[in-house]
PDB file of C-alpha atoms in Angstrom:
ATOM      1  CA  MET A 155      73.997 -58.824-115.566  1.00 36.00           C
ATOM      2  CA  SER A 156      76.698 -60.917-117.253  1.00 39.00           C
ATOM      3  CA  VAL A 157      76.375 -62.565-120.664  1.00 40.00           C
ATOM      4  CA  LYS A 158      76.273 -65.944-118.934  1.00 40.00           C
ATOM      5  CA  GLU A 159      73.283 -64.850-116.859  1.00 42.00           C
ATOM      6  CA  ASN A 160      71.539 -63.406-119.918  1.00 45.00           C
ATOM      7  CA  TYR A 161      72.352 -66.527-121.898  1.00 46.00           C
ATOM      8  CA  GLY A 162      71.104 -68.734-119.067  1.00 48.00           C
ATOM      9  CA  GLU A 163      67.773 -66.912-118.980  1.00 54.00           C
ATOM     10  CA  ALA A 164      67.304 -66.397-122.704  1.00 58.00           C
ATOM     11  CA  MET A 165      68.313 -69.767-124.120  1.00 60.00           C
ATOM     12  CA  PRO A 166      65.465 -71.857-122.616  1.00 67.00           C
ATOM     13  CA  SER A 167      62.969 -69.288-123.929  1.00 69.00           C
ATOM     14  CA  LEU A 168      64.591 -69.269-127.352  1.00 67.00           C
ATOM     15  CA  ASP A 169      64.709 -73.090-127.406  1.00 71.00           C
ATOM     16  CA  ALA A 170      61.017 -73.218-126.457  1.00 76.00           C
ATOM     17  CA  ALA A 171      60.070 -70.685-129.154  1.00 74.00           C
ATOM     18  CA  VAL A 172      61.952 -72.602-131.845  1.00 71.00           C
ATOM     19  CA  SER A 173      60.376 -75.880-130.677  1.00 75.00           C
ATOM     20  CA  VAL A 174      56.884 -74.360-130.909  1.00 77.00           C
ATOM     21  CA  MET A 175      57.669 -73.015-134.368  1.00 73.00           C
ATOM     22  CA  ARG A 176      58.963 -76.439-135.447  1.00 74.00           C
ATOM     23  CA  ASP A 177      56.018 -78.348-133.929  1.00 79.00           C
ATOM     24  CA  GLN A 178      53.131 -76.008-134.724  1.00 81.00           C
ATOM     25  CA  HIS A 179      54.396 -74.253-137.839  1.00 76.00           C
ATOM     26  CA  SER A 180      56.547 -76.896-139.466  1.00 75.00           C
ATOM     27  CA  GLU A 181      56.001 -75.460-142.959  1.00 75.00           C
ATOM     28  CA  VAL A 182      57.709 -72.238-141.841  1.00 71.00           C
ATOM     29  CA  TYR A 183      60.389 -74.043-139.866  1.00 70.00           C
ATOM     30  CA  TYR A 184      61.380 -76.480-142.602  1.00 71.00           C
ATOM     31  CA  ASN A 185      60.720 -74.322-145.664  1.00 75.00           C
ATOM     32  CA  LYS A 186      61.837 -70.897-144.484  1.00 80.00           C
ATOM     33  CA  MET A 187      64.616 -71.486-141.942  1.00 82.00           C
ATOM     34  CA  GLU A 188      67.366 -71.223-144.564  1.00 85.00           C
ATOM     35  CA  TRP A 189      65.853 -67.952-145.783  1.00 86.00           C
ATOM     36  CA  ILE A 190      65.615 -66.616-142.201  1.00 87.00           C
ATOM     37  CA  ILE A 191      69.281 -67.450-141.579  1.00 89.00           C
ATOM     38  CA  SER A 192      70.319 -65.795-144.861  1.00 91.00           C
ATOM     39  CA  TYR A 193      68.317 -62.695-143.972  1.00 91.00           C
ATOM     40  CA  LEU A 194      69.953 -62.454-140.534  1.00 92.00           C
ATOM     41  CA  VAL A 195      73.417 -62.790-142.102  1.00 93.00           C
ATOM     42  CA  ALA A 196      72.611 -60.152-144.738  1.00 94.00           C
ATOM     43  CA  MET A 197      71.298 -57.705-142.145  1.00 94.00           C
ATOM     44  CA  GLY A 198      74.272 -58.413-139.864  1.00 94.00           C
ATOM     45  CA  THR A 199      76.592 -57.652-142.767  1.00 94.00           C
ATOM     46  CA  LYS A 200      74.751 -54.391-143.442  1.00 95.00           C
ATOM     47  CA  LEU A 201      75.108 -53.391-139.781  1.00 95.00           C
ATOM     48  CA  VAL A 202      78.863 -54.124-139.804  1.00 94.00           C
ATOM     49  CA  LEU A 203      79.239 -51.887-142.833  1.00 95.00           C
ATOM     50  CA  MET A 204      77.279 -49.194-140.945  1.00 95.00           C
ATOM     51  CA  ASN A 205      79.599 -49.720-137.919  1.00 94.00           C
ATOM     52  CA  ASP A 206      76.748 -50.998-135.722  1.00 94.00           C
ATOM     53  CA  ILE A 207      78.826 -53.837-134.280  1.00 92.00           C
ATOM     54  CA  THR A 208      76.488 -54.530-131.353  1.00 90.00           C
ATOM     55  CA  GLY A 209      73.488 -55.002-133.635  1.00 92.00           C
ATOM     56  CA  ALA A 210      75.554 -57.148-136.004  1.00 93.00           C
ATOM     57  CA  ARG A 211      76.651 -59.366-133.115  1.00 91.00           C
ATOM     58  CA  PHE A 212      73.082 -60.160-132.161  1.00 89.00           C
ATOM     59  CA  LEU A 213      72.043 -60.917-135.733  1.00 92.00           C
ATOM     60  CA  ALA A 214      75.086 -63.183-136.091  1.00 92.00           C
ATOM     61  CA  PHE A 215      74.143 -64.831-132.797  1.00 89.00           C
ATOM     62  CA  PHE A 216      70.623 -65.589-134.027  1.00 88.00           C
ATOM     63  CA  SER A 217      71.762 -66.774-137.451  1.00 90.00           C
ATOM     64  CA  TYR A 218      74.267 -69.185-135.911  1.00 88.00           C
ATOM     65  CA  TYR A 219      71.779 -70.327-133.268  1.00 85.00           C
ATOM     66  CA  PHE A 220      69.091 -71.107-135.875  1.00 84.00           C
ATOM     67  CA  ASP A 221      71.628 -72.755-138.158  1.00 85.00           C
ATOM     68  CA  GLN A 222      72.889 -75.054-135.414  1.00 81.00           C
ATOM     69  CA  TYR A 223      69.497 -75.671-133.816  1.00 75.00           C
ATOM     70  CA  SER A 224      68.014 -76.755-137.130  1.00 75.00           C
ATOM     71  CA  ALA A 225      70.997 -78.971-138.011  1.00 71.00           C
ATOM     72  CA  ASP A 226      70.932 -82.701-137.399  1.00 67.00           C
ATOM     73  CA  ALA A 227      72.720 -83.643-134.183  1.00 60.00           C
ATOM     74  CA  ASP A 228      75.436 -85.552-136.070  1.00 62.00           C
ATOM     75  CA  VAL A 229      76.215 -82.482-138.208  1.00 62.00           C
ATOM     76  CA  ARG A 230      75.952 -79.882-135.437  1.00 63.00           C
ATOM     77  CA  ASP A 231      79.164 -78.256-134.245  1.00 63.00           C
ATOM     78  CA  LYS A 232      79.893 -79.869-130.872  1.00 62.00           C
ATOM     79  CA  TYR A 233      80.913 -76.471-129.502  1.00 66.00           C
ATOM     80  CA  TRP A 234      77.872 -74.664-130.867  1.00 71.00           C
ATOM     81  CA  GLN A 235      76.569 -73.415-127.533  1.00 70.00           C
ATOM     82  CA  GLN A 236      79.958 -71.927-126.675  1.00 72.00           C
ATOM     83  CA  ARG A 237      80.224 -70.322-130.116  1.00 76.00           C
ATOM     84  CA  VAL A 238      76.762 -68.798-129.775  1.00 76.00           C
ATOM     85  CA  CYS A 239      77.950 -67.074-126.594  1.00 74.00           C
ATOM     86  CA  GLU A 240      81.174 -65.979-128.262  1.00 77.00           C
ATOM     87  CA  LEU A 241      79.290 -64.319-131.109  1.00 81.00           C
ATOM     88  CA  VAL A 242      77.364 -62.131-128.662  1.00 80.00           C
ATOM     89  CA  LYS A 243      80.615 -60.842-127.113  1.00 78.00           C
ATOM     90  CA  SER A 244      82.765 -61.325-130.200  1.00 76.00           C
ATOM     91  CA  ASP A 245      85.669 -59.194-131.267  1.00 86.00           C
ATOM     92  CA  GLU A 246      85.278 -57.574-134.682  1.00 90.00           C
ATOM     93  CA  HIS A 247      87.687 -60.054-136.287  1.00 89.00           C
ATOM     94  CA  THR A 248      85.526 -63.040-135.289  1.00 88.00           C
ATOM     95  CA  LEU A 249      82.299 -61.279-136.228  1.00 92.00           C
ATOM     96  CA  VAL A 250      83.441 -60.097-139.651  1.00 92.00           C
ATOM     97  CA  LYS A 251      85.020 -63.462-140.442  1.00 91.00           C
ATOM     98  CA  TYR A 252      81.803 -65.275-139.456  1.00 92.00           C
ATOM     99  CA  LEU A 253      79.634 -63.060-141.680  1.00 94.00           C
ATOM    100  CA  ARG A 254      82.146 -62.913-144.550  1.00 93.00           C
ATOM    101  CA  ARG A 255      82.168 -66.713-144.863  1.00 93.00           C
ATOM    102  CA  ARG A 256      78.385 -66.755-145.196  1.00 92.00           C
ATOM    103  CA  ILE A 257      77.746 -64.125-147.850  1.00 92.00           C
ATOM    104  CA  PRO A 258      78.241 -64.549-151.600  1.00 89.00           C
ATOM    105  CA  CYS A 259      79.545 -61.015-152.241  1.00 91.00           C
ATOM    106  CA  LYS A 260      82.876 -59.374-151.428  1.00 92.00           C
ATOM    107  CA  CYS A 261      81.458 -56.395-149.523  1.00 93.00           C
ATOM    108  CA  LEU A 262      83.215 -57.342-146.261  1.00 93.00           C
ATOM    109  CA  ASP A 263      86.651 -57.901-147.811  1.00 92.00           C
ATOM    110  CA  ASP A 264      87.911 -54.399-147.001  1.00 93.00           C
ATOM    111  CA  LYS A 265      86.472 -54.540-143.497  1.00 91.00           C
ATOM    112  CA  TYR A 266      88.128 -57.932-142.950  1.00 92.00           C
ATOM    113  CA  LYS A 267      91.529 -56.521-143.999  1.00 92.00           C
ATOM    114  CA  GLU A 268      90.934 -53.760-141.464  1.00 91.00           C
ATOM    115  CA  VAL A 269      90.121 -56.104-138.556  1.00 90.00           C
ATOM    116  CA  LYS A 270      92.131 -59.261-139.250  1.00 87.00           C
ATOM    117  CA  SER A 271      94.999 -58.101-137.040  1.00 90.00           C
ATOM    118  CA  ILE A 272      92.647 -57.980-134.016  1.00 86.00           C
ATOM    119  CA  THR A 273      93.259 -60.922-131.676  1.00 84.00           C
ATOM    120  CA  LYS A 274      90.398 -63.410-131.727  1.00 84.00           C
ATOM    121  CA  LEU A 275      88.804 -63.553-128.331  1.00 82.00           C
ATOM    122  CA  GLY A 276      87.177 -66.542-126.710  1.00 81.00           C
ATOM    123  CA  TRP A 277      84.604 -66.527-123.959  1.00 82.00           C
ATOM    124  CA  CYS A 278      85.466 -68.039-120.587  1.00 86.00           C
ATOM    125  CA  ILE A 279      82.283 -69.626-119.272  1.00 85.00           C
ATOM    126  CA  ASN A 280      83.166 -68.791-115.659  1.00 85.00           C
ATOM    127  CA  ALA A 281      80.908 -65.836-114.752  1.00 83.00           C
ATOM    128  CA  GLU A 282      83.439 -64.741-112.108  1.00 87.00           C
ATOM    129  CA  CYS A 283      86.398 -64.809-114.512  1.00 87.00           C
ATOM    130  CA  PRO A 284      88.991 -62.244-113.390  1.00 87.00           C
ATOM    131  CA  SER A 285      89.801 -61.425-117.038  1.00 81.00           C
ATOM    132  CA  GLY A 286      86.228 -60.361-117.726  1.00 79.00           C
ATOM    133  CA  GLN A 287      85.414 -63.584-119.636  1.00 78.00           C
ATOM    134  CA  ARG A 288      87.014 -62.385-122.896  1.00 81.00           C
ATOM    135  CA  VAL A 289      90.442 -63.885-123.488  1.00 83.00           C
ATOM    136  CA  ASP A 290      92.766 -64.775-126.348  1.00 85.00           C
ATOM    137  CA  ARG A 291      91.036 -67.749-128.005  1.00 83.00           C
ATOM    138  CA  SER A 292      94.315 -69.565-128.698  1.00 86.00           C
ATOM    139  CA  LYS A 293      94.921 -69.838-124.959  1.00 88.00           C
ATOM    140  CA  MET A 294      91.508 -71.266-124.068  1.00 87.00           C
ATOM    141  CA  LEU A 295      91.169 -74.616-122.304  1.00 89.00           C
ATOM    142  CA  CYS A 296      88.311 -77.007-122.983  1.00 87.00           C
ATOM    143  CA  CYS A 297      86.603 -79.082-120.270  1.00 87.00           C
ATOM    144  CA  SER A 298      87.753 -82.660-120.769  1.00 85.00           C
ATOM    145  CA  GLY A 299      84.486 -84.037-119.352  1.00 83.00           C
ATOM    146  CA  CYS A 300      82.008 -82.594-121.832  1.00 80.00           C
ATOM    147  CA  ASN A 301      84.230 -80.867-124.435  1.00 78.00           C
ATOM    148  CA  GLN A 302      81.735 -78.001-124.521  1.00 79.00           C
ATOM    149  CA  ALA A 303      82.779 -75.498-121.854  1.00 84.00           C
ATOM    150  CA  HIS A 304      85.831 -73.320-122.417  1.00 86.00           C
ATOM    151  CA  TYR A 305      87.923 -71.600-119.774  1.00 90.00           C
ATOM    152  CA  CYS A 306      90.801 -69.166-119.758  1.00 89.00           C
ATOM    153  CA  SER A 307      92.612 -71.102-117.012  1.00 90.00           C
ATOM    154  CA  ARG A 308      92.470 -74.117-114.750  1.00 91.00           C
ATOM    155  CA  GLU A 309      91.608 -71.747-111.902  1.00 92.00           C
ATOM    156  CA  CYS A 310      88.485 -70.592-113.726  1.00 90.00           C
ATOM    157  CA  HIS A 311      87.479 -74.182-114.435  1.00 91.00           C
ATOM    158  CA  VAL A 312      87.864 -75.125-110.755  1.00 91.00           C
ATOM    159  CA  ALA A 313      85.979 -72.004-109.628  1.00 92.00           C
ATOM    160  CA  ASP A 314      83.107 -72.733-112.046  1.00 90.00           C
ATOM    161  CA  TRP A 315      82.950 -76.465-111.322  1.00 90.00           C
ATOM    162  CA  PRO A 316      80.088 -76.333-108.756  1.00 90.00           C
ATOM    163  CA  ILE A 317      77.844 -74.855-111.482  1.00 86.00           C
ATOM    164  CA  HIS A 318      79.368 -76.534-114.519  1.00 86.00           C
ATOM    165  CA  LYS A 319      79.309 -80.075-113.130  1.00 84.00           C
ATOM    166  CA  LEU A 320      75.513 -80.182-113.477  1.00 82.00           C
ATOM    167  CA  TYR A 321      75.752 -79.499-117.213  1.00 76.00           C
ATOM    168  CA  CYS A 322      79.006 -81.367-117.707  1.00 78.00           C
ATOM    169  CA  ASN A 323      77.661 -84.636-116.332  1.00 68.00           C
ATOM    170  CA  ALA A 324      74.515 -84.320-118.458  1.00 59.00           C
ATOM    171  CA  ALA A 325      76.530 -83.565-121.602  1.00 54.00           C
ATOM    172  CA  ALA A 326      78.991 -86.383-120.907  1.00 53.00           C
ATOM    173  CA  SER A 327      76.164 -88.882-120.409  1.00 58.00           C
ATOM    174  CA  GLU A 328      74.614 -87.815-123.757  1.00 53.00           C
ATOM    175  CA  LYS A 329      77.855 -88.798-125.535  1.00 49.00           C
ATOM    176  CA  VAL A 330      77.511 -92.420-124.409  1.00 45.00           C
TER     177      VAL A 330
END
C-alpha cells in the first residue's frame, strides 16, 4: 500500500480523533497540545540519535500534524498537508532539519552536519509516479489550481488529475 493510500485512509480518522479531543476534552486540547508537540519532537530527536529513522519520521509527522491542525487557518502553512506526507517519507536531511529547528539544545548539530549533503526529497502526490514519489524537492511543480499538491512533472500532474481535481476544486473554492 502506498503512502498516499495510507494517508488517504488515516487522515480522516486522525482528523476525527483530534476533533473529538478538541470538542469533548478542550482542556487537554488547548492546555496540553503544546506539551504534546514538544514531547513528540523530543522523542523524535531521541530516535534520530538512536538511528531509528522510521520511528523518528512518524513522531515528526504527528508533531507537525498537531502543530498545523491546532494553528489558526490564517497562520497555518498552506502546504501543510503536503509537508505532513513528506515527513513520513522524508530523507534524513529534511527530518533532522525539521527536528533541529524545534529543539532548544544542540544535540542534533553533529547529525545535521552528517546529513546536510543529502538531497532534500519532495513527495509527488501521484500514486503512480514512475520515480516512486520521492524526487528532488527543488524540481517539484505545484498545482496552480490549489497550490497544495506537488508533482515531479507535468506528466504526473496530468496522470493524477482525475483524482486530484476533486480535491483541487474544493481547495480552490475555499480560497475565494
